[in-house]
Amino acid sequence: MDCQCCQKKPARIRICDVLENAVTEQANICPDCWIFVKRYMFDPARPLAPTLQVLAEVRGLIDNIPGKALATVPPPGEITPVEPAQPVPVCPECGMTLAEFKHKGRFGCARDYEVFAGHLDPLLERIHDVTPPRHKGRRPAHAPAGDALVQRSRDLAGLRQQLQAAVAEENYELAAKLRDQIQTLERAPAPGGAA
Amino acid sequence: MNDLSGFDCLAHPLGEWLKGTGPESDVVISTRVRLARNVSGFPFTARADARQRSEVLRLATEALRSVHLEKSVVTLDLQQVAEMDRDILVERHLISRELAGAEGPRGVTFGRGEMLSIMVNEEDHLRLQWIKSGFDPDRAFSALRRVDAAMETALPIAFSPLYGYLTACPTNVGTGMRVSVMVHLPALTLMEHVDKVFKAAQRMNHAVRGLYGEGTRAFGDMYQLSNQATLGRSEEEIVAGIKAIVPQVLEYERRMRGELYTEKREFVEDKVLRSLALLRNARRLSVQEMMSHLSLVRLGVDLKIVTDVSMDTLNRLFILGQPSHLQREAHAVLNPTEREARRAELVRAKLATATN
Ligand SMILES: [Zn+2]
Ligand SMILES: [Zn+2]
């Protein structure tokens, strides 16, 4: 899904307006627009406007920067979904059934993740607000990670920090440039290939 | 497993994280990083029988011993710890309420400085946490990561390349990591902006809870801000996420403090000094009353309205005035009125002699 703010980059962050524990409105934005958006939301001088209104204001701000024309980015390749397991999955180790898991909301053992794999993605997507719901991050020592991947994420983190500083200083021209750089780096093929 | 007779929970000094010396300590009390891990080959705690749980406890304890975490750690078999002492561990944030109230083989290991704590047989087999004073997620994480890596050499940990570290609850899977920042927001509360800030934080996928975790009310204007998602983000990204949101809250709180001081000076001085006078003179104090007045005095210390009380003293009173600490100090189970009298006495004593 595309960012509802810049309408160009893939959305990674969901902002949910909540009223008495119920979500009244949702917006999906990319991490870079988020940097602009949160500055708006935490501004003591402004009342907390509905998120869609904030997005419109931020968009207006960015669009007014001269010479801004971002290329449209195709969404990154999807990871093939896991094959559904047998029709009525039961864990051979702990006896957990899919129905019991859905009722309790807790797994019985580590094996359940494998047994119920075909049914987990929608749930994990909802909880963690990420598509596809796959692990990213460190792994036990016996499963080494690709160093190039780590380096790229560091580079991106550095650029994002600069972007944040630029927004804080209200240097929107520099901010827009940094956002393009982040986009380019993200579009490059993943080094080594993620798990 | 261990001889408990030699251990006195109360004699153990309070956690170093309470010193109030870390980064941004005017607003942030502490930063806690928690990792959830399970030992592979065993069902998760809720589905494990007593024999399996004691086997997990034995394996974890042996592993902890073999990796030499800190110079000295305390390991407690919680089945042998009295209820009141378990509550003291809860009040000190060393174990969860759930672990204190659970049954069966379970334990905790913590360092002398009370920064590191490892719970065994909580919802997950292992819950590792590191608490730092002030806002310091990087160092809390790197310290805990060392412990985690050491534990992995000694124990087989349940992990999947697809879903990461496997946990009993799907809300913890992936990194198994939760960063919680305890913040003190008296000015936002006084100026009635606190709801707005929380709604904004909530929109950005960060949860806000009370002082003692899920479902507890915010006492003394203390709140915990933490990441919601654990899957699909690296540990560094989770830390970056919390670092993106906490400074906004801090800046907001400081701006409100500044505004109180410059534009509502008499109002805030009146509030703070009344609270201090009350704490120095009351003969009975409920927990809520103590915490709400301590909160205002803490604001007063930051605004230099109060100059003869240290942050350290105030931070400690927040813990020492909790019910189990009071009763343990009195060596008795006290009824609510007796507790209120004891609490008032403690607060008067600590605040009378000023700094420390
Ligand atoms: Zn965007
Ligand atoms: Zn199972």
Short mmCIF file of N, CA and C in Angstrom, two decimals, chain B residues 231-351:
data_model
loop_
_atom_site.label_atom_id
_atom_site.label_comp_id
_atom_site.label_asym_id
_atom_site.label_seq_id
_atom_site.Cartn_x
_atom_site.Cartn_y
_atom_site.Cartn_z
N LEU B 231 7.52 -7.53 15.78
CA LEU B 231 7.83 -8.31 14.59
C LEU B 231 7.98 -7.39 13.38
N GLY B 232 8.94 -7.73 12.52
CA GLY B 232 9.09 -6.95 11.29
C GLY B 232 9.93 -5.71 11.46
N ARG B 233 10.44 -5.49 12.66
CA ARG B 233 11.38 -4.39 12.92
C ARG B 233 12.60 -4.99 13.59
N SER B 234 13.76 -4.48 13.23
CA SER B 234 14.97 -4.94 13.91
C SER B 234 15.01 -4.30 15.29
N GLU B 235 15.87 -4.81 16.14
CA GLU B 235 16.04 -4.23 17.49
C GLU B 235 16.41 -2.75 17.38
N GLU B 236 17.29 -2.46 16.41
CA GLU B 236 17.72 -1.07 16.24
C GLU B 236 16.54 -0.19 15.83
N GLU B 237 15.66 -0.74 15.00
CA GLU B 237 14.51 0.04 14.57
C GLU B 237 13.52 0.28 15.71
N ILE B 238 13.42 -0.70 16.59
CA ILE B 238 12.52 -0.52 17.75
C ILE B 238 13.08 0.59 18.65
N VAL B 239 14.40 0.53 18.86
CA VAL B 239 15.04 1.59 19.66
C VAL B 239 14.86 2.94 18.96
N ALA B 240 15.04 2.95 17.63
CA ALA B 240 14.89 4.20 16.89
C ALA B 240 13.46 4.72 17.01
N GLY B 241 12.49 3.82 16.99
CA GLY B 241 11.09 4.21 17.11
C GLY B 241 10.81 4.90 18.43
N ILE B 242 11.35 4.35 19.50
CA ILE B 242 11.10 4.94 20.82
C ILE B 242 11.88 6.26 20.93
N LYS B 243 13.05 6.31 20.28
CA LYS B 243 13.83 7.54 20.29
C LYS B 243 13.18 8.63 19.45
N ALA B 244 12.30 8.21 18.54
CA ALA B 244 11.61 9.20 17.72
C ALA B 244 10.45 9.80 18.48
N ILE B 245 9.92 9.08 19.44
CA ILE B 245 8.71 9.57 20.08
C ILE B 245 8.98 10.20 21.46
N VAL B 246 9.89 9.61 22.23
CA VAL B 246 10.11 10.12 23.58
C VAL B 246 10.57 11.58 23.59
N PRO B 247 11.54 11.96 22.73
CA PRO B 247 11.97 13.37 22.76
C PRO B 247 10.82 14.35 22.52
N GLN B 248 9.85 13.96 21.71
CA GLN B 248 8.69 14.84 21.47
C GLN B 248 7.92 15.06 22.77
N VAL B 249 7.76 13.97 23.51
CA VAL B 249 7.02 14.06 24.76
C VAL B 249 7.80 14.90 25.77
N LEU B 250 9.11 14.67 25.81
CA LEU B 250 9.96 15.43 26.74
C LEU B 250 9.91 16.93 26.44
N GLU B 251 10.03 17.22 25.15
CA GLU B 251 10.04 18.62 24.74
C GLU B 251 8.72 19.29 25.13
N TYR B 252 7.66 18.55 24.93
CA TYR B 252 6.32 19.05 25.25
C TYR B 252 6.20 19.31 26.76
N GLU B 253 6.61 18.33 27.55
CA GLU B 253 6.53 18.48 29.00
C GLU B 253 7.37 19.68 29.47
N ARG B 254 8.58 19.81 28.90
CA ARG B 254 9.46 20.91 29.31
C ARG B 254 8.87 22.26 28.92
N ARG B 255 8.27 22.30 27.75
CA ARG B 255 7.64 23.55 27.33
C ARG B 255 6.53 23.95 28.30
N MET B 256 5.76 22.94 28.73
CA MET B 256 4.67 23.21 29.67
C MET B 256 5.23 23.64 31.03
N ARG B 257 6.34 23.03 31.44
CA ARG B 257 6.98 23.43 32.70
C ARG B 257 7.43 24.88 32.61
N GLY B 258 8.03 25.21 31.47
CA GLY B 258 8.49 26.58 31.25
C GLY B 258 7.33 27.56 31.30
N GLU B 259 6.25 27.16 30.68
CA GLU B 259 5.08 28.02 30.65
C GLU B 259 4.51 28.22 32.05
N LEU B 260 4.47 27.14 32.81
CA LEU B 260 3.99 27.23 34.19
C LEU B 260 4.85 28.22 34.97
N TYR B 261 6.15 28.10 34.77
CA TYR B 261 7.08 28.91 35.56
C TYR B 261 7.02 30.38 35.18
N THR B 262 6.91 30.66 33.88
CA THR B 262 6.94 32.06 33.47
C THR B 262 5.57 32.72 33.53
N GLU B 263 4.52 31.95 33.19
CA GLU B 263 3.21 32.60 33.09
C GLU B 263 2.26 32.29 34.22
N LYS B 264 2.52 31.19 34.94
CA LYS B 264 1.60 30.84 36.02
C LYS B 264 2.40 30.57 37.29
N ARG B 265 3.38 31.42 37.53
CA ARG B 265 4.31 31.25 38.63
C ARG B 265 3.62 31.05 39.97
N GLU B 266 2.68 31.94 40.28
CA GLU B 266 2.03 31.86 41.58
C GLU B 266 1.22 30.57 41.71
N PHE B 267 0.54 30.23 40.64
CA PHE B 267 -0.26 29.00 40.62
C PHE B 267 0.60 27.77 40.91
N VAL B 268 1.74 27.67 40.21
CA VAL B 268 2.56 26.46 40.38
C VAL B 268 3.29 26.47 41.72
N GLU B 269 3.76 27.64 42.15
CA GLU B 269 4.42 27.71 43.47
C GLU B 269 3.45 27.31 44.57
N ASP B 270 2.24 27.78 44.46
CA ASP B 270 1.22 27.46 45.45
C ASP B 270 0.99 25.95 45.50
N LYS B 271 0.84 25.33 44.33
CA LYS B 271 0.61 23.88 44.25
C LYS B 271 1.76 23.10 44.87
N VAL B 272 2.98 23.45 44.44
CA VAL B 272 4.17 22.72 44.87
C VAL B 272 4.39 22.86 46.37
N LEU B 273 4.32 24.10 46.86
CA LEU B 273 4.65 24.33 48.27
C LEU B 273 3.57 23.79 49.21
N ARG B 274 2.32 23.78 48.75
CA ARG B 274 1.27 23.13 49.53
C ARG B 274 1.52 21.64 49.64
N SER B 275 1.93 21.03 48.51
CA SER B 275 2.21 19.60 48.53
C SER B 275 3.36 19.28 49.48
N LEU B 276 4.40 20.10 49.43
CA LEU B 276 5.55 19.87 50.29
C LEU B 276 5.15 20.01 51.76
N ALA B 277 4.36 21.04 52.04
CA ALA B 277 3.91 21.26 53.42
C ALA B 277 3.06 20.09 53.89
N LEU B 278 2.23 19.60 53.01
CA LEU B 278 1.37 18.47 53.37
C LEU B 278 2.22 17.23 53.68
N LEU B 279 3.18 16.94 52.79
CA LEU B 279 4.02 15.76 53.00
C LEU B 279 4.85 15.89 54.27
N ARG B 280 5.25 17.12 54.62
CA ARG B 280 6.09 17.31 55.81
C ARG B 280 5.28 17.29 57.10
N ASN B 281 3.96 17.35 56.99
CA ASN B 281 3.15 17.43 58.20
C ASN B 281 2.08 16.38 58.37
N ALA B 282 1.72 15.69 57.29
CA ALA B 282 0.60 14.75 57.39
C ALA B 282 0.90 13.63 58.37
N ARG B 283 -0.14 13.16 59.02
CA ARG B 283 -0.02 12.04 59.97
C ARG B 283 -0.55 10.76 59.36
N ARG B 284 -1.26 10.89 58.26
CA ARG B 284 -1.74 9.71 57.52
C ARG B 284 -1.67 10.01 56.03
N LEU B 285 -1.16 9.05 55.27
CA LEU B 285 -1.04 9.25 53.82
C LEU B 285 -1.40 7.97 53.07
N SER B 286 -2.32 8.06 52.13
CA SER B 286 -2.58 6.91 51.26
C SER B 286 -1.51 6.90 50.17
N VAL B 287 -1.38 5.76 49.49
CA VAL B 287 -0.40 5.67 48.40
C VAL B 287 -0.66 6.74 47.35
N GLN B 288 -1.93 6.85 46.95
CA GLN B 288 -2.29 7.79 45.89
C GLN B 288 -1.94 9.22 46.29
N GLU B 289 -2.27 9.55 47.55
CA GLU B 289 -2.01 10.90 48.03
C GLU B 289 -0.51 11.17 48.06
N MET B 290 0.24 10.21 48.59
CA MET B 290 1.69 10.37 48.64
C MET B 290 2.24 10.60 47.23
N MET B 291 1.81 9.76 46.30
CA MET B 291 2.38 9.84 44.96
C MET B 291 2.01 11.13 44.25
N SER B 292 0.77 11.58 44.43
CA SER B 292 0.41 12.80 43.71
C SER B 292 1.13 14.01 44.28
N HIS B 293 1.36 14.04 45.61
CA HIS B 293 2.09 15.18 46.17
C HIS B 293 3.60 15.08 45.89
N LEU B 294 4.14 13.86 45.94
CA LEU B 294 5.55 13.70 45.57
C LEU B 294 5.78 14.19 44.14
N SER B 295 4.80 13.89 43.31
CA SER B 295 4.91 14.30 41.91
C SER B 295 5.06 15.82 41.80
N LEU B 296 4.24 16.55 42.54
CA LEU B 296 4.31 18.02 42.46
C LEU B 296 5.60 18.55 43.08
N VAL B 297 6.07 17.90 44.15
CA VAL B 297 7.34 18.34 44.75
C VAL B 297 8.49 18.09 43.77
N ARG B 298 8.40 16.95 43.06
CA ARG B 298 9.43 16.64 42.08
C ARG B 298 9.46 17.72 40.98
N LEU B 299 8.27 18.16 40.57
CA LEU B 299 8.19 19.27 39.62
C LEU B 299 8.83 20.52 40.23
N GLY B 300 8.54 20.74 41.51
CA GLY B 300 9.09 21.91 42.21
C GLY B 300 10.61 21.88 42.28
N VAL B 301 11.19 20.68 42.45
CA VAL B 301 12.65 20.57 42.48
C VAL B 301 13.21 20.95 41.11
N ASP B 302 12.58 20.47 40.07
CA ASP B 302 13.06 20.78 38.72
C ASP B 302 12.95 22.27 38.43
N LEU B 303 11.89 22.91 38.93
CA LEU B 303 11.71 24.35 38.67
C LEU B 303 12.43 25.22 39.70
N LYS B 304 13.19 24.58 40.57
CA LYS B 304 13.95 25.27 41.63
C LYS B 304 13.04 26.03 42.60
N ILE B 305 11.80 25.61 42.70
CA ILE B 305 10.92 26.18 43.71
C ILE B 305 11.26 25.52 45.04
N VAL B 306 11.65 24.26 44.98
CA VAL B 306 12.09 23.52 46.16
C VAL B 306 13.58 23.26 45.99
N THR B 307 14.36 23.64 47.00
CA THR B 307 15.81 23.50 46.83
C THR B 307 16.45 22.59 47.89
N ASP B 308 15.67 22.17 48.89
CA ASP B 308 16.29 21.36 49.94
C ASP B 308 15.86 19.90 49.91
N VAL B 309 15.41 19.42 48.77
CA VAL B 309 15.05 18.01 48.63
C VAL B 309 15.70 17.50 47.35
N SER B 310 16.28 16.27 47.40
CA SER B 310 16.94 15.75 46.19
C SER B 310 15.99 14.86 45.40
N MET B 311 16.23 14.79 44.09
CA MET B 311 15.47 13.92 43.20
C MET B 311 15.55 12.47 43.68
N ASP B 312 16.78 12.12 44.10
CA ASP B 312 17.05 10.77 44.58
C ASP B 312 16.10 10.40 45.73
N THR B 313 15.97 11.30 46.70
CA THR B 313 15.08 11.07 47.84
C THR B 313 13.64 10.86 47.35
N LEU B 314 13.21 11.69 46.44
CA LEU B 314 11.83 11.60 45.94
C LEU B 314 11.61 10.29 45.17
N ASN B 315 12.58 9.96 44.29
CA ASN B 315 12.45 8.72 43.53
C ASN B 315 12.35 7.51 44.45
N ARG B 316 13.16 7.53 45.52
CA ARG B 316 13.15 6.41 46.45
C ARG B 316 11.84 6.32 47.22
N LEU B 317 11.31 7.48 47.61
CA LEU B 317 10.05 7.47 48.36
C LEU B 317 8.91 6.85 47.54
N PHE B 318 8.97 7.07 46.23
CA PHE B 318 7.95 6.46 45.37
C PHE B 318 7.90 4.94 45.58
N ILE B 319 9.06 4.34 45.83
CA ILE B 319 9.13 2.88 46.02
C ILE B 319 8.96 2.51 47.49
N LEU B 320 9.69 3.21 48.37
CA LEU B 320 9.69 2.83 49.80
C LEU B 320 8.31 3.02 50.44
N GLY B 321 7.49 3.89 49.88
CA GLY B 321 6.17 4.14 50.43
C GLY B 321 5.11 3.16 49.94
N GLN B 322 5.51 2.22 49.06
CA GLN B 322 4.55 1.22 48.57
C GLN B 322 4.20 0.24 49.70
N PRO B 323 3.01 -0.36 49.68
CA PRO B 323 2.51 -1.15 50.81
C PRO B 323 3.47 -2.25 51.31
N SER B 324 4.04 -3.04 50.41
CA SER B 324 4.86 -4.16 50.88
C SER B 324 6.17 -3.69 51.51
N HIS B 325 6.75 -2.64 50.95
CA HIS B 325 7.97 -2.11 51.55
C HIS B 325 7.70 -1.61 52.97
N LEU B 326 6.58 -0.94 53.16
CA LEU B 326 6.23 -0.43 54.48
C LEU B 326 6.04 -1.56 55.49
N GLN B 327 5.34 -2.59 55.07
CA GLN B 327 5.03 -3.68 55.99
C GLN B 327 6.28 -4.48 56.32
N ARG B 328 7.14 -4.63 55.33
CA ARG B 328 8.36 -5.39 55.57
C ARG B 328 9.24 -4.63 56.55
N GLU B 329 9.29 -3.33 56.39
CA GLU B 329 10.05 -2.46 57.29
C GLU B 329 9.53 -2.58 58.72
N ALA B 330 8.19 -2.70 58.83
CA ALA B 330 7.56 -2.78 60.14
C ALA B 330 7.58 -4.21 60.70
N HIS B 331 8.03 -5.17 59.89
CA HIS B 331 8.00 -6.58 60.26
C HIS B 331 6.62 -7.02 60.68
N ALA B 332 5.60 -6.51 60.02
CA ALA B 332 4.24 -6.88 60.40
C ALA B 332 3.29 -6.65 59.24
N VAL B 333 2.19 -7.38 59.27
CA VAL B 333 1.12 -7.09 58.33
C VAL B 333 0.31 -5.96 58.96
N LEU B 334 0.18 -4.86 58.25
CA LEU B 334 -0.48 -3.69 58.82
C LEU B 334 -1.85 -3.50 58.16
N ASN B 335 -2.80 -3.01 58.96
CA ASN B 335 -4.08 -2.69 58.33
C ASN B 335 -3.95 -1.34 57.62
N PRO B 336 -4.92 -1.00 56.76
CA PRO B 336 -4.76 0.21 55.95
C PRO B 336 -4.47 1.48 56.76
N THR B 337 -5.12 1.66 57.91
CA THR B 337 -4.89 2.86 58.71
C THR B 337 -3.46 2.88 59.25
N GLU B 338 -3.01 1.73 59.71
CA GLU B 338 -1.63 1.65 60.22
C GLU B 338 -0.62 1.93 59.11
N ARG B 339 -0.94 1.43 57.93
CA ARG B 339 -0.04 1.68 56.79
C ARG B 339 0.04 3.16 56.48
N GLU B 340 -1.12 3.82 56.52
CA GLU B 340 -1.13 5.26 56.21
C GLU B 340 -0.32 6.05 57.23
N ALA B 341 -0.41 5.64 58.49
CA ALA B 341 0.36 6.32 59.53
C ALA B 341 1.85 6.09 59.34
N ARG B 342 2.22 4.84 59.05
CA ARG B 342 3.63 4.49 58.81
C ARG B 342 4.19 5.27 57.61
N ARG B 343 3.39 5.33 56.57
CA ARG B 343 3.81 6.00 55.34
C ARG B 343 4.07 7.48 55.62
N ALA B 344 3.16 8.10 56.37
CA ALA B 344 3.31 9.51 56.70
C ALA B 344 4.58 9.73 57.51
N GLU B 345 4.84 8.81 58.42
CA GLU B 345 6.03 8.90 59.27
C GLU B 345 7.31 8.81 58.42
N LEU B 346 7.31 7.84 57.51
CA LEU B 346 8.46 7.65 56.62
C LEU B 346 8.72 8.91 55.78
N VAL B 347 7.65 9.44 55.21
CA VAL B 347 7.79 10.61 54.33
C VAL B 347 8.28 11.82 55.13
N ARG B 348 7.73 12.02 56.33
CA ARG B 348 8.18 13.13 57.18
C ARG B 348 9.66 13.01 57.49
N ALA B 349 10.08 11.79 57.84
CA ALA B 349 11.49 11.57 58.20
C ALA B 349 12.41 11.87 57.01
N LYS B 350 12.05 11.36 55.83
CA LYS B 350 12.92 11.53 54.66
C LYS B 350 12.97 12.98 54.19
N LEU B 351 11.86 13.67 54.32
CA LEU B 351 11.82 15.04 53.81
C LEU B 351 12.32 16.06 54.83
#
